[in-house]
Amino acid sequence: MIGIFDSGVGGLSLLRELDHSLPEADFLYLSDSACFPYGTRPPEWIKDRAAAITRVLTGRGCSLVVAACNTATVAAIEHLRKKFPVPFVGIVPPVKPAAATSPEKPLAVLMTENTAEGSKYTDLVKTYAGDSVVAEVRLPLLAEVVEELGFTDPVQAERVVAEVRSRLGKSRSGWRLVLGCTHYVFLRPLLERGLGPEVEVLDPCSAVAAQVVRVCESRGITVIEGGARRYLTTGDPERFAWQVSELLGVQRPQVEKVELA
Ligand code: DGL
C-alpha cells in the first residue's frame, strides 16, 4: 500500500494521476485538514508533523510515502528520509523541466510562502533555471479557495484569475506559469481558460506519478493489490468526504478520522 499526504485536498490532484498510473495499487491518503494551511507554518513544526503523519501511514502498512505537498517536501523530506526506512517521493515546483525545455521563456512560480523560502526551492532555481527569469508569486489565500471549493463559483473563479493575471503583469505573453502547490493543480483548467494561450501552465503531477512508479519498481513494492482508495483526515470526515467526491468524482469515499500523536 502507498501512503500519500498533504495539508488538505491538494494531494488529491496527485492521487488522481496515480489512479491512472497504478490503478491496482492500494492507496491510503491522509489529509491534515485540522492543521491546514502549512504554507505559513514554521518549517520545524512541519517536520514534526510530517513525521507524525508518516508514523500513522507506515503503522497502517504503507511501504512508500508520497509527500503530495510542495511545502512539506521543501521543509521536511530530508528529515523524513533520515528518520524512516521507507522510501519517500516528494513534489517540488517543476522549475527544472520548465527551464530545460524552454530556457528563453520566463517562469512565474505560484507557490506558498514556505516553499518560496525553503532552500530546496532556491537551490532548484540556482541550479537549473540559470539565466531564465523566474518570478515568485505567493498568494497565501489561493490554497484556501481550493480547500473551500470556492473556485467552482464563477465570481470567485474570476477573482482568482484576475489576481494571478495582475501578478504576472502586462508583459505576461510568452510566460510559463509553474504550479508549485498541489492545491493549485485543481485551478489549472480555470487558469488556462482565464489567462489564454499566451501563458503556458505547467504542473508536476504526471512526472511525480512516473517517479512513484519507478520507485515501486526499483524497491519491489507490490502494486497489484485490490485498488483500494481509503482516506484519513485529522479534520471533519464528512467534510473531507464531500471534498473528495466533488474533486475526484468518487461516490461515498471511505473516510476515517485520525488523531496524530
Ligand atoms: N498543498 C500544499 C503544497 O503543495 C500547500 C497548501 C498549504 O498551504 O497547506 O504546497
Coordinates of C-alpha atoms and ligand atoms in Angstrom, one line a residue:
M1 CA 0.0 0.0 0.0
I2 CA 1.1 3.5 -0.8
G3 CA 0.7 6.4 1.7
I4 CA 0.1 9.9 0.4
F5 CA -0.4 13.0 2.5
D6 CA -1.0 16.8 2.2
S7 CA -2.3 19.5 4.5
G8 CA -5.6 19.2 2.8
V9 CA -7.1 18.3 -0.6
G10 CA -4.2 19.4 -2.7
G11 CA -2.6 16.0 -2.8
L12 CA -5.8 14.6 -4.3
S13 CA -4.6 16.1 -7.6
L14 CA -1.6 13.7 -7.4
L15 CA -3.8 10.8 -6.3
R16 CA -5.9 11.4 -9.4
E17 CA -2.8 11.0 -11.6
L18 CA -1.6 7.9 -9.6
D19 CA -5.0 6.4 -10.1
H20 CA -4.2 6.2 -13.8
S21 CA -0.6 5.0 -13.4
L22 CA -1.2 2.4 -10.6
P23 CA -4.9 1.5 -10.8
E24 CA -4.4 -1.8 -8.9
A25 CA -2.3 -0.4 -6.0
D26 CA -3.9 0.4 -2.7
F27 CA -3.6 4.0 -1.6
L28 CA -4.1 5.5 1.9
Y29 CA -4.5 9.3 1.7
L30 CA -4.0 11.4 4.9
S31 CA -5.3 15.0 4.8
D32 CA -4.1 17.0 7.8
S33 CA -7.2 19.2 7.5
A34 CA -7.1 20.2 11.1
C35 CA -3.8 22.0 10.5
F36 CA -4.4 23.4 7.1
P37 CA -2.6 25.5 5.8
Y38 CA 1.0 24.5 6.0
G39 CA 2.1 27.4 3.8
T40 CA 2.8 29.8 6.6
R41 CA 3.7 27.5 9.5
P42 CA 7.2 27.2 10.9
P43 CA 9.3 24.7 9.0
E44 CA 10.3 22.9 12.2
W45 CA 6.7 22.4 13.0
I46 CA 6.1 20.9 9.5
K47 CA 9.0 18.5 10.1
D48 CA 7.5 17.1 13.3
R49 CA 4.0 17.0 11.8
A50 CA 5.2 15.2 8.7
A51 CA 7.0 12.6 10.9
A52 CA 3.8 12.1 12.9
I53 CA 1.9 11.6 9.7
T54 CA 4.5 9.1 8.4
R55 CA 4.2 7.1 11.6
V56 CA 0.4 6.7 11.0
L57 CA 0.9 5.8 7.4
T58 CA 3.7 3.2 7.9
G59 CA 1.9 1.9 11.1
R60 CA -1.1 1.1 8.8
G61 CA 1.2 -0.8 6.4
C62 CA 2.3 1.7 3.8
S63 CA 5.6 0.8 2.3
L64 CA 6.1 4.0 0.3
V65 CA 5.1 7.5 1.4
V66 CA 4.4 10.3 -1.1
A67 CA 4.6 13.8 0.3
A68 CA 2.0 15.3 -2.1
C69 CA 2.7 18.8 -0.8
N70 CA 5.4 21.1 -2.0
T71 CA 5.5 22.9 1.3
A72 CA 6.1 19.7 3.3
T73 CA 8.6 18.4 0.7
V74 CA 10.7 21.5 0.9
A75 CA 10.5 21.7 4.7
A76 CA 10.7 18.0 5.7
I77 CA 11.6 15.4 3.1
E78 CA 15.3 15.1 4.0
H79 CA 14.3 14.8 7.7
L80 CA 11.8 12.1 6.9
R81 CA 14.4 10.2 4.8
K82 CA 16.8 10.2 7.7
K83 CA 14.2 9.1 10.2
F84 CA 12.3 6.3 8.4
P85 CA 13.4 3.3 6.5
V86 CA 10.6 3.5 3.8
P87 CA 11.2 5.3 0.5
F88 CA 9.7 8.8 0.1
V89 CA 8.7 10.6 -3.1
G90 CA 8.1 14.4 -2.8
I91 CA 6.9 17.1 -5.1
V92 CA 8.6 20.4 -5.9
P93 CA 7.7 23.2 -8.4
P94 CA 8.8 21.8 -11.8
V95 CA 11.4 24.6 -12.4
K96 CA 14.0 22.1 -13.7
P97 CA 11.9 20.6 -16.6
A98 CA 10.4 24.0 -17.4
A99 CA 13.8 25.7 -17.7
A100 CA 15.3 22.7 -19.6
T101 CA 12.6 22.7 -22.3
S102 CA 12.4 26.5 -23.0
P103 CA 15.1 28.4 -21.2
E104 CA 14.3 31.6 -23.1
K105 CA 10.8 31.7 -21.6
P106 CA 10.4 33.5 -18.3
L107 CA 8.8 31.4 -15.5
A108 CA 6.4 32.6 -12.9
V109 CA 6.2 30.1 -10.0
L110 CA 3.0 30.1 -8.0
M111 CA 3.6 28.7 -4.5
T112 CA 3.3 29.1 -0.8
E113 CA 5.4 31.3 1.4
N114 CA 7.2 28.4 2.9
T115 CA 8.0 26.8 -0.4
A116 CA 9.5 30.1 -1.7
E117 CA 11.6 30.5 1.4
G118 CA 13.0 26.9 1.5
S119 CA 16.5 26.2 0.4
K120 CA 15.3 23.2 -1.6
Y121 CA 13.4 25.6 -3.8
T122 CA 16.0 28.3 -4.0
D123 CA 18.7 25.7 -4.8
L124 CA 16.5 24.4 -7.6
V125 CA 16.3 27.8 -9.2
K126 CA 20.0 28.4 -8.8
T127 CA 21.0 25.0 -10.2
Y128 CA 18.5 24.7 -13.1
A129 CA 17.0 27.9 -14.0
G130 CA 20.3 29.6 -14.7
D131 CA 19.7 32.7 -16.8
S132 CA 15.9 32.2 -17.1
V133 CA 13.8 34.9 -15.5
V134 CA 12.0 33.5 -12.5
A135 CA 9.3 35.4 -10.8
E136 CA 7.9 34.2 -7.5
V137 CA 4.2 34.6 -7.0
R138 CA 3.0 34.0 -3.4
L139 CA -0.7 34.0 -2.9
P140 CA -1.4 32.9 0.6
L141 CA -5.2 32.6 0.2
L142 CA -5.2 30.6 -3.0
A143 CA -5.0 27.1 -1.5
E144 CA -7.9 28.1 0.8
V145 CA -10.1 28.8 -2.3
V146 CA -9.4 25.2 -3.4
E147 CA -10.0 23.8 0.1
E148 CA -13.4 25.5 0.2
L149 CA -14.1 24.6 -3.4
G150 CA -14.7 28.3 -3.9
F151 CA -13.3 28.2 -7.5
T152 CA -16.5 26.4 -8.6
D153 CA -18.3 29.7 -8.0
P154 CA -17.9 31.9 -11.2
V155 CA -17.4 35.1 -9.2
Q156 CA -14.6 33.7 -7.0
A157 CA -13.1 32.0 -10.1
E158 CA -12.9 35.3 -11.9
R159 CA -11.2 36.8 -8.8
V160 CA -8.6 34.1 -8.8
V161 CA -7.8 34.6 -12.5
A162 CA -7.7 38.4 -12.1
E163 CA -5.3 38.1 -9.1
V164 CA -2.9 35.8 -11.0
R165 CA -3.2 37.9 -14.1
S166 CA -2.3 41.1 -12.2
R167 CA 0.7 39.4 -10.5
L168 CA 2.0 38.3 -13.9
G169 CA 1.7 41.9 -15.2
K170 CA 1.0 43.3 -18.6
S171 CA 4.0 41.6 -20.3
R172 CA 2.9 38.1 -19.5
S173 CA 2.8 36.9 -23.1
G174 CA 5.2 34.0 -23.5
W175 CA 5.4 33.3 -19.8
R176 CA 5.2 29.9 -18.3
L177 CA 3.2 29.6 -15.1
V178 CA 4.5 26.8 -12.9
L179 CA 2.1 25.5 -10.3
G180 CA 4.2 25.0 -7.2
C181 CA 1.4 23.9 -4.8
T182 CA -0.7 20.7 -5.3
H183 CA -3.9 22.6 -4.4
Y184 CA -3.4 24.9 -7.4
V185 CA -3.5 21.9 -9.8
F186 CA -7.2 21.9 -9.4
L187 CA -7.2 25.5 -10.7
R188 CA -5.3 24.6 -13.9
P189 CA -8.3 24.5 -16.3
L190 CA -9.6 27.8 -14.9
L191 CA -6.2 29.4 -15.2
E192 CA -5.6 28.1 -18.7
R193 CA -9.0 29.4 -19.8
G194 CA -8.6 32.7 -18.0
L195 CA -5.0 33.5 -19.0
G196 CA -5.4 32.4 -22.6
P197 CA -2.9 30.7 -24.9
E198 CA -0.1 33.2 -24.3
V199 CA 0.6 31.7 -20.9
E200 CA 1.5 28.1 -20.7
V201 CA 0.6 26.4 -17.4
L202 CA 2.7 23.6 -16.0
D203 CA 2.2 21.2 -13.1
P204 CA 4.4 18.3 -12.0
C205 CA 1.8 15.7 -11.3
S206 CA 2.5 13.3 -14.2
A207 CA 6.2 13.5 -13.6
V208 CA 5.8 12.7 -9.9
A209 CA 3.4 9.8 -10.6
A210 CA 6.1 8.4 -13.0
Q211 CA 8.6 8.7 -10.2
V212 CA 6.3 6.8 -7.8
V213 CA 6.1 4.0 -10.4
R214 CA 9.9 3.9 -10.8
V215 CA 10.4 3.8 -7.0
C216 CA 7.9 1.0 -6.7
E217 CA 9.7 -1.0 -9.4
S218 CA 13.2 -0.4 -8.0
R219 CA 12.2 -1.2 -4.4
G220 CA 10.0 -4.2 -5.3
I221 CA 6.8 -2.6 -3.9
T222 CA 3.7 -4.5 -4.7
V223 CA 1.4 -2.5 -7.0
I224 CA -1.0 -5.3 -7.9
E225 CA -3.4 -5.2 -4.9
G226 CA -7.1 -4.6 -4.6
G227 CA -7.0 -1.0 -6.0
A228 CA -8.5 0.3 -2.7
R229 CA -8.6 4.1 -2.0
R230 CA -9.0 4.9 1.6
Y231 CA -8.8 8.3 3.3
L232 CA -7.8 9.6 6.7
T233 CA -8.3 13.1 8.0
T234 CA -7.4 15.0 11.1
G235 CA -10.4 17.2 10.4
D236 CA -14.1 16.6 9.9
P237 CA -14.5 13.3 8.0
E238 CA -17.9 14.3 6.5
R239 CA -16.4 17.5 5.1
F240 CA -13.4 15.6 3.7
A241 CA -15.7 13.0 2.1
W242 CA -17.6 15.9 0.4
Q243 CA -14.3 17.4 -0.9
V244 CA -13.2 14.0 -2.2
S245 CA -16.4 13.4 -4.0
E246 CA -16.5 16.9 -5.5
L247 CA -12.9 16.9 -6.6
L248 CA -12.4 13.3 -7.7
G249 CA -15.9 12.4 -8.5
V250 CA -15.8 9.4 -6.1
Q251 CA -19.1 8.3 -4.7
R252 CA -19.2 7.8 -0.9
P253 CA -15.4 7.7 -0.2
Q254 CA -14.3 5.8 2.9
V255 CA -13.0 8.5 5.3
E256 CA -11.8 7.9 8.8
K257 CA -10.9 10.5 11.4
V258 CA -7.4 10.1 12.8
E259 CA -5.6 11.8 15.7
L260 CA -1.9 12.5 15.4
A261 CA 0.4 11.9 18.3
Ligands
DGL1 N1 -0.8 21.6 -1.0 C1 0.3 22.3 -0.3 C2 1.5 22.4 -1.3 O1 1.7 21.7 -2.3 C3 0.1 23.6 0.3 C4 -1.1 24.1 0.9 C5 -0.9 24.7 2.3 O2 -0.5 25.9 2.4 O3 -1.2 24.0 3.2 O4 2.4 23.3 -1.0

